[in-house]
Amino acid sequence: MPRIRHTTLTCSPGCTVEATLELFGGKWKALILYHLFEDGVLRFGEFRRRMPNVTQRMLTNQLRELEADGLISRTVFPEVPPRVEYELTDLGKTLKPVIQALKKWGDRYAHALQGRETGT
Amino acid sequence: MPRIRHTTLTCSPGCTVEATLELFGGKWKALILYHLFEDGVLRFGEFRRRMPNVTQRMLTNQLRELEADGLISRTVFPEVPPRVEYELTDLGKTLKPVIQALKKWGDRYAHALQGRETGT
DNA sequence: CCGTATCCGCTGAGATACTG
DNA sequence: CAGTATCTCAGCGGATACGG
């Protein structure tokens, strides 16, 4: 099935802002990337422990999309029991300033989020 | 109607990343903010011209959410014909580094978005 | 000009059960 | 351990029409 994402054409200045956000704007993608920046390499189960309220299905889904977008890599080790490791690609690593900016803002202005809750 | 946004409680490190993204993770919010950083003050119709593929309903919707989150202000001038101006609040202005980071990344790595289209 | 109201399709996302 | 497969449903978001 083709990876088509809702939208049309026509680009104007500011388009790249939107385009960038589409890349990791998925519900859990920023969080996945954040943990990868923290830990370097993570296995599926380690993600699950770090993000308890993400369902298995969603986690798989988001990981696959990030992989398809070339931001993370997925390495399967043919062992028993199976092992799969995820890490940032070179392209993925370039997102560091963006994630950092998000984190920095959130840390400083978390109080502005009163009344809103976020799962992690 | 209450402004409740899907999620639960429990915060861990990295939570603020997610929380921040929820603030302007709406489909057009980053773009709205971007244009406000560019132009300072914008009227409803000016937004529409800058973002032709956003429906009127969605634009209103996203503007209201940004307003409810305290990121932008909405000023109604009691004239005929009516005039409404939107601009960033002080809190909204603090998002500048984040939007800038998004824009910068998008400009540099837009080629990685091949096959994906984004409307503006 | 700046919106609201209504109808409705699509898909994002949870719960649960099963596989190599 | 690291996933698929199905079922299900709410709500995001588009189209269209109307109101102050």
mmCIF file of C-alpha atoms (C1' of nucleotides) in Angstrom:
data_model
loop_
_atom_site.group_PDB
_atom_site.id
_atom_site.type_symbol
_atom_site.label_atom_id
_atom_site.label_comp_id
_atom_site.label_asym_id
_atom_site.label_seq_id
_atom_site.Cartn_x
_atom_site.Cartn_y
_atom_site.Cartn_z
ATOM 1 C CA MET A 1 0.000 0.000 0.000
ATOM 2 C CA PRO A 2 1.383 3.390 -0.985
ATOM 3 C CA ARG A 3 2.404 5.864 1.647
ATOM 4 C CA ILE A 4 0.273 8.792 0.644
ATOM 5 C CA ARG A 5 -0.423 11.469 3.131
ATOM 6 C CA HIS A 6 -3.440 13.754 2.937
ATOM 7 C CA THR A 7 -2.590 17.030 1.330
ATOM 8 C CA THR A 8 -2.392 18.627 -2.065
ATOM 9 C CA LEU A 9 0.353 20.410 -3.933
ATOM 10 C CA THR A 10 1.134 24.124 -4.198
ATOM 11 C CA CYS A 11 4.073 25.245 -2.099
ATOM 12 C CA SER A 12 4.707 28.732 -0.813
ATOM 13 C CA PRO A 13 7.176 30.131 1.683
ATOM 14 C CA GLY A 14 6.464 28.458 4.989
ATOM 15 C CA CYS A 15 5.597 25.252 3.235
ATOM 16 C CA THR A 16 8.741 23.643 4.568
ATOM 17 C CA VAL A 17 7.567 24.353 8.090
ATOM 18 C CA GLU A 18 4.477 22.306 7.473
ATOM 19 C CA ALA A 19 6.400 19.634 5.602
ATOM 20 C CA THR A 20 8.842 19.222 8.456
ATOM 21 C CA LEU A 21 6.077 18.926 10.968
ATOM 22 C CA GLU A 22 4.437 16.201 8.911
ATOM 23 C CA LEU A 23 7.581 14.139 9.222
ATOM 24 C CA PHE A 24 7.517 13.828 12.954
ATOM 25 C CA GLY A 25 4.118 15.288 13.715
ATOM 26 C CA GLY A 26 2.675 11.852 14.314
ATOM 27 C CA LYS A 27 1.289 11.383 17.755
ATOM 28 C CA TRP A 28 4.339 9.670 19.208
ATOM 29 C CA LYS A 29 7.118 10.343 16.751
ATOM 30 C CA ALA A 30 8.706 13.265 18.529
ATOM 31 C CA LEU A 31 8.826 11.172 21.656
ATOM 32 C CA ILE A 32 10.421 8.245 19.853
ATOM 33 C CA LEU A 33 13.047 10.527 18.379
ATOM 34 C CA TYR A 34 13.622 12.134 21.738
ATOM 35 C CA HIS A 35 14.335 8.801 23.390
ATOM 36 C CA LEU A 36 16.674 7.843 20.586
ATOM 37 C CA PHE A 37 18.611 11.063 21.095
ATOM 38 C CA GLU A 38 18.819 10.200 24.776
ATOM 39 C CA ASP A 39 19.744 6.549 24.506
ATOM 40 C CA GLY A 40 21.274 6.076 21.086
ATOM 41 C CA VAL A 41 19.990 2.597 20.374
ATOM 42 C CA LEU A 42 16.708 1.147 21.574
ATOM 43 C CA ARG A 43 14.893 -2.147 21.237
ATOM 44 C CA PHE A 44 11.165 -2.492 20.804
ATOM 45 C CA GLY A 45 10.602 -3.527 24.383
ATOM 46 C CA GLU A 46 12.682 -0.632 25.680
ATOM 47 C CA PHE A 47 10.447 1.788 23.845
ATOM 48 C CA ARG A 48 7.447 0.134 25.426
ATOM 49 C CA ARG A 49 8.899 0.621 28.880
ATOM 50 C CA ARG A 50 9.692 4.271 28.179
ATOM 51 C CA MET A 51 6.297 4.980 26.657
ATOM 52 C CA PRO A 52 3.790 2.915 28.609
ATOM 53 C CA ASN A 53 0.636 4.478 27.174
ATOM 54 C CA VAL A 54 1.463 3.833 23.579
ATOM 55 C CA THR A 55 -0.197 0.722 22.279
ATOM 56 C CA GLN A 56 1.926 -1.919 20.609
ATOM 57 C CA ARG A 57 0.180 -1.302 17.336
ATOM 58 C CA MET A 58 0.764 2.445 17.391
ATOM 59 C CA LEU A 59 4.396 2.011 18.351
ATOM 60 C CA THR A 60 5.018 -0.370 15.469
ATOM 61 C CA ASN A 61 3.140 1.946 13.168
ATOM 62 C CA GLN A 62 5.055 5.079 14.108
ATOM 63 C CA LEU A 63 8.395 3.282 13.987
ATOM 64 C CA ARG A 64 7.638 2.038 10.494
ATOM 65 C CA GLU A 65 6.713 5.502 9.297
ATOM 66 C CA LEU A 66 9.867 7.012 10.732
ATOM 67 C CA GLU A 67 11.807 4.249 9.033
ATOM 68 C CA ALA A 68 10.059 4.841 5.713
ATOM 69 C CA ASP A 69 10.883 8.522 6.026
ATOM 70 C CA GLY A 70 14.529 7.658 6.465
ATOM 71 C CA LEU A 71 14.826 9.113 9.950
ATOM 72 C CA ILE A 72 15.530 5.888 11.831
ATOM 73 C CA SER A 73 16.998 2.539 10.924
ATOM 74 C CA ARG A 74 15.733 -0.878 11.934
ATOM 75 C CA THR A 75 18.111 -3.773 12.371
ATOM 76 C CA VAL A 76 16.853 -7.310 12.838
ATOM 77 C CA PHE A 77 19.181 -9.807 14.469
ATOM 78 C CA PRO A 78 18.359 -13.351 13.389
ATOM 79 C CA GLU A 79 18.473 -14.856 16.843
ATOM 80 C CA VAL A 80 16.214 -16.734 19.192
ATOM 81 C CA PRO A 81 14.625 -14.931 20.887
ATOM 82 C CA PRO A 82 14.487 -12.288 18.153
ATOM 83 C CA ARG A 83 16.081 -8.906 18.662
ATOM 84 C CA VAL A 84 15.428 -5.677 16.794
ATOM 85 C CA GLU A 85 17.331 -2.469 17.298
ATOM 86 C CA TYR A 86 16.339 1.011 16.292
ATOM 87 C CA GLU A 87 18.645 3.970 15.904
ATOM 88 C CA LEU A 88 18.753 7.344 14.221
ATOM 89 C CA THR A 89 20.008 7.594 10.663
ATOM 90 C CA ASP A 90 22.310 10.432 9.687
ATOM 91 C CA LEU A 91 19.276 12.294 8.431
ATOM 92 C CA GLY A 92 17.448 11.589 11.657
ATOM 93 C CA LYS A 93 20.329 12.994 13.658
ATOM 94 C CA THR A 94 19.968 16.322 11.891
ATOM 95 C CA LEU A 95 16.641 16.750 13.661
ATOM 96 C CA LYS A 96 18.438 17.168 16.969
ATOM 97 C CA PRO A 97 18.133 20.978 17.085
ATOM 98 C CA VAL A 98 14.422 20.739 16.409
ATOM 99 C CA ILE A 99 13.742 18.194 19.137
ATOM 100 C CA GLN A 100 15.969 20.157 21.478
ATOM 101 C CA ALA A 101 14.013 23.318 20.776
ATOM 102 C CA LEU A 102 10.785 21.487 21.536
ATOM 103 C CA LYS A 103 12.186 20.065 24.758
ATOM 104 C CA LYS A 104 13.643 23.367 25.873
ATOM 105 C CA TRP A 105 10.373 25.209 25.300
ATOM 106 C CA GLY A 106 8.364 22.523 27.043
ATOM 107 C CA ASP A 107 10.620 22.544 30.070
ATOM 108 C CA ARG A 108 10.428 26.283 30.395
ATOM 109 C CA TYR A 109 6.759 26.828 29.650
ATOM 110 C CA ALA A 110 5.225 23.623 30.917
ATOM 111 C CA HIS A 111 3.116 25.673 33.292
ATOM 112 C CA ALA A 112 1.300 27.112 30.293
ATOM 113 C CA LEU A 113 0.043 23.630 29.619
ATOM 114 C CA GLN A 114 -2.072 23.553 32.748
ATOM 115 C CA GLY A 115 -5.343 21.826 32.116
ATOM 116 C CA ARG A 116 -3.845 19.889 29.307
ATOM 117 C CA GLU A 117 -2.401 16.477 29.985
ATOM 118 C CA THR A 118 0.064 14.529 27.995
ATOM 119 C CA GLY A 119 0.884 10.899 28.204
ATOM 120 C CA THR A 120 4.386 9.559 28.127
ATOM 121 C CA MET B 1 -18.056 22.073 25.027
ATOM 122 C CA PRO B 2 -14.924 21.240 27.013
ATOM 123 C CA ARG B 3 -11.565 21.352 25.360
ATOM 124 C CA ILE B 4 -10.351 17.894 26.166
ATOM 125 C CA ARG B 5 -7.515 16.440 24.234
ATOM 126 C CA HIS B 6 -6.969 12.710 23.961
ATOM 127 C CA THR B 7 -4.309 11.527 26.357
ATOM 128 C CA THR B 8 -3.917 10.346 29.884
ATOM 129 C CA LEU B 9 -1.717 11.409 32.794
ATOM 130 C CA THR B 10 1.658 10.105 33.974
ATOM 131 C CA CYS B 11 4.595 12.267 32.982
ATOM 132 C CA SER B 12 8.163 11.153 32.541
ATOM 133 C CA PRO B 13 11.239 12.882 31.129
ATOM 134 C CA GLY B 14 10.480 13.725 27.518
ATOM 135 C CA CYS B 15 6.878 14.380 28.400
ATOM 136 C CA THR B 16 7.351 18.069 27.783
ATOM 137 C CA VAL B 17 8.414 17.292 24.237
ATOM 138 C CA GLU B 18 5.099 15.667 23.614
ATOM 139 C CA ALA B 19 3.218 18.363 25.471
ATOM 140 C CA THR B 20 4.802 21.090 23.394
ATOM 141 C CA LEU B 21 3.989 19.324 20.192
ATOM 142 C CA GLU B 22 0.366 19.046 21.203
ATOM 143 C CA LEU B 23 0.177 22.800 21.464
ATOM 144 C CA PHE B 24 0.944 23.489 17.848
ATOM 145 C CA GLY B 25 0.755 20.009 16.431
ATOM 146 C CA GLY B 26 -2.628 20.739 14.898
ATOM 147 C CA LYS B 27 -2.712 20.381 11.176
ATOM 148 C CA TRP B 28 -2.224 24.071 10.383
ATOM 149 C CA LYS B 29 -1.061 25.636 13.609
ATOM 150 C CA ALA B 30 2.631 25.726 12.867
ATOM 151 C CA LEU B 31 1.846 27.447 9.612
ATOM 152 C CA ILE B 32 -0.384 29.999 11.290
ATOM 153 C CA LEU B 33 2.322 30.764 13.807
ATOM 154 C CA TYR B 34 4.910 30.964 11.076
ATOM 155 C CA HIS B 35 2.933 33.570 9.174
ATOM 156 C CA LEU B 36 2.411 35.565 12.323
ATOM 157 C CA PHE B 37 6.142 35.586 12.946
ATOM 158 C CA GLU B 38 6.597 36.831 9.398
ATOM 159 C CA ASP B 39 3.912 39.463 9.305
ATOM 160 C CA GLY B 40 3.241 40.436 12.899
ATOM 161 C CA VAL B 41 -0.483 41.064 12.606
ATOM 162 C CA LEU B 42 -2.872 39.274 10.277
ATOM 163 C CA ARG B 43 -6.577 39.436 9.516
ATOM 164 C CA PHE B 44 -8.720 36.431 8.814
ATOM 165 C CA GLY B 45 -8.803 37.064 5.089
ATOM 166 C CA GLU B 46 -5.041 37.499 4.960
ATOM 167 C CA PHE B 47 -4.609 34.067 6.452
ATOM 168 C CA ARG B 48 -6.931 32.687 3.839
ATOM 169 C CA ARG B 49 -4.850 34.185 1.069
ATOM 170 C CA ARG B 50 -1.627 32.817 2.540
ATOM 171 C CA MET B 51 -3.062 29.371 3.124
ATOM 172 C CA PRO B 52 -5.407 28.675 0.238
ATOM 173 C CA ASN B 53 -5.972 24.979 0.933
ATOM 174 C CA VAL B 54 -7.163 25.425 4.468
ATOM 175 C CA THR B 55 -10.925 25.472 4.697
ATOM 176 C CA GLN B 56 -12.608 28.348 6.452
ATOM 177 C CA ARG B 57 -13.869 26.021 9.123
ATOM 178 C CA MET B 58 -10.457 24.573 9.882
ATOM 179 C CA LEU B 59 -8.835 27.987 9.930
ATOM 180 C CA THR B 60 -11.366 29.288 12.437
ATOM 181 C CA ASN B 61 -10.972 26.129 14.438
ATOM 182 C CA GLN B 62 -7.197 26.246 14.637
ATOM 183 C CA LEU B 63 -7.167 29.945 15.404
ATOM 184 C CA ARG B 64 -9.569 29.390 18.278
ATOM 185 C CA GLU B 65 -7.462 26.607 19.711
ATOM 186 C CA LEU B 66 -4.313 28.680 19.520
ATOM 187 C CA GLU B 67 -6.202 31.471 21.220
ATOM 188 C CA ALA B 68 -7.498 29.143 23.936
ATOM 189 C CA ASP B 69 -3.935 27.965 24.511
ATOM 190 C CA GLY B 70 -2.839 31.550 24.981
ATOM 191 C CA LEU B 71 -0.484 31.612 22.036
ATOM 192 C CA ILE B 72 -2.297 34.194 19.937
ATOM 193 C CA SER B 73 -4.688 37.028 20.639
ATOM 194 C CA ARG B 74 -7.831 37.886 18.731
ATOM 195 C CA THR B 75 -9.038 41.475 18.522
ATOM 196 C CA VAL B 76 -12.435 42.326 17.109
ATOM 197 C CA PHE B 77 -12.982 45.861 15.822
ATOM 198 C CA PRO B 78 -16.651 46.805 15.998
ATOM 199 C CA GLU B 79 -16.833 48.282 12.544
ATOM 200 C CA VAL B 80 -18.754 47.730 9.352
ATOM 201 C CA PRO B 81 -17.494 45.722 7.634
ATOM 202 C CA PRO B 82 -16.141 43.813 10.612
ATOM 203 C CA ARG B 83 -12.429 43.483 11.136
ATOM 204 C CA VAL B 84 -10.571 40.942 13.240
ATOM 205 C CA GLU B 85 -6.864 40.957 13.876
ATOM 206 C CA TYR B 86 -4.704 38.158 15.147
ATOM 207 C CA GLU B 87 -1.277 38.468 16.663
ATOM 208 C CA LEU B 88 1.110 36.537 18.846
ATOM 209 C CA THR B 89 0.879 36.860 22.601
ATOM 210 C CA ASP B 90 4.043 37.140 24.661
ATOM 211 C CA LEU B 91 3.829 33.426 25.263
ATOM 212 C CA GLY B 92 3.323 32.789 21.573
ATOM 213 C CA LYS B 93 6.409 34.801 20.758
ATOM 214 C CA THR B 94 8.512 32.482 22.873
ATOM 215 C CA LEU B 95 7.840 29.770 20.318
ATOM 216 C CA LYS B 96 9.974 31.577 17.778
ATOM 217 C CA PRO B 97 13.075 29.382 18.223
ATOM 218 C CA VAL B 98 10.942 26.283 17.763
ATOM 219 C CA ILE B 99 9.299 27.484 14.566
ATOM 220 C CA GLN B 100 12.649 28.711 13.330
ATOM 221 C CA ALA B 101 14.204 25.322 13.952
ATOM 222 C CA LEU B 102 11.388 23.708 11.989
ATOM 223 C CA LYS B 103 11.778 26.132 9.131
ATOM 224 C CA LYS B 104 15.536 25.834 9.044
ATOM 225 C CA TRP B 105 15.420 22.061 8.946
ATOM 226 C CA GLY B 106 12.741 22.052 6.275
ATOM 227 C CA ASP B 107 14.682 24.443 4.083
ATOM 228 C CA ARG B 108 17.832 22.396 4.313
ATOM 229 C CA TYR B 109 16.374 18.908 4.070
ATOM 230 C CA ALA B 110 13.350 19.516 1.876
ATOM 231 C CA HIS B 111 14.780 17.078 -0.612
ATOM 232 C CA ALA B 112 14.241 14.319 1.921
ATOM 233 C CA LEU B 113 10.556 15.005 1.617
ATOM 234 C CA GLN B 114 10.404 13.806 -1.971
ATOM 235 C CA GLY B 115 7.274 11.844 -2.632
ATOM 236 C CA ARG B 116 5.504 13.622 0.130
ATOM 237 C CA GLU B 117 3.485 16.695 -0.646
ATOM 238 C CA THR B 118 2.408 19.443 1.629
ATOM 239 C CA GLY B 119 -0.241 22.052 1.137
ATOM 240 C CA THR B 120 0.207 25.636 2.081
ATOM 241 C "C1'" DC C 1 -15.897 40.477 5.972
ATOM 242 C "C1'" DC C 2 -15.819 37.034 9.322
ATOM 243 C "C1'" DG C 3 -17.470 33.790 10.708
ATOM 244 C "C1'" DT C 4 -21.471 29.361 12.434
ATOM 245 C "C1'" DA C 5 -24.198 25.273 11.506
ATOM 246 C "C1'" DT C 6 -24.957 20.879 9.495
ATOM 247 C "C1'" DC C 7 -23.993 16.608 7.214
ATOM 248 C "C1'" DC C 8 -20.864 13.008 6.517
ATOM 249 C "C1'" DG C 9 -16.754 10.157 4.942
ATOM 250 C "C1'" DC C 10 -12.269 8.667 6.271
ATOM 251 C "C1'" DT C 11 -8.747 7.250 9.104
ATOM 252 C "C1'" DG C 12 -6.336 7.472 13.586
ATOM 253 C "C1'" DA C 13 -6.174 4.857 17.247
ATOM 254 C "C1'" DG C 14 -7.735 1.667 21.255
ATOM 255 C "C1'" DA C 15 -8.659 -3.323 22.807
ATOM 256 C "C1'" DT C 16 -7.856 -7.865 22.137
ATOM 257 C "C1'" DA C 17 -6.160 -12.175 20.298
ATOM 258 C "C1'" DC C 18 -2.853 -14.648 17.690
ATOM 259 C "C1'" DT C 19 2.109 -15.930 15.307
ATOM 260 C "C1'" DG C 20 7.438 -16.949 14.118
ATOM 261 C "C1'" DC D 1 10.585 -10.916 22.013
ATOM 262 C "C1'" DA D 2 8.628 -8.456 18.466
ATOM 263 C "C1'" DG D 3 5.481 -8.087 16.151
ATOM 264 C "C1'" DT D 4 0.599 -9.066 12.824
ATOM 265 C "C1'" DA D 5 -4.642 -9.392 12.344
ATOM 266 C "C1'" DT D 6 -9.413 -7.902 13.222
ATOM 267 C "C1'" DC D 7 -12.890 -5.368 15.048
ATOM 268 C "C1'" DT D 8 -14.497 -1.152 16.505
ATOM 269 C "C1'" DC D 9 -15.490 3.622 17.244
ATOM 270 C "C1'" DA D 10 -14.746 8.756 17.984
ATOM 271 C "C1'" DG D 11 -13.557 12.703 16.036
ATOM 272 C "C1'" DC D 12 -10.768 15.204 12.456
ATOM 273 C "C1'" DG D 13 -11.544 17.482 8.759
ATOM 274 C "C1'" DG D 14 -13.850 18.390 3.956
ATOM 275 C "C1'" DA D 15 -18.045 20.481 1.434
ATOM 276 C "C1'" DT D 16 -21.657 23.276 1.492
ATOM 277 C "C1'" DA D 17 -25.031 26.641 3.008
ATOM 278 C "C1'" DC D 18 -26.423 30.314 5.952
ATOM 279 C "C1'" DG D 19 -26.043 34.538 9.417
ATOM 280 C "C1'" DG D 20 -24.532 39.422 11.636
#
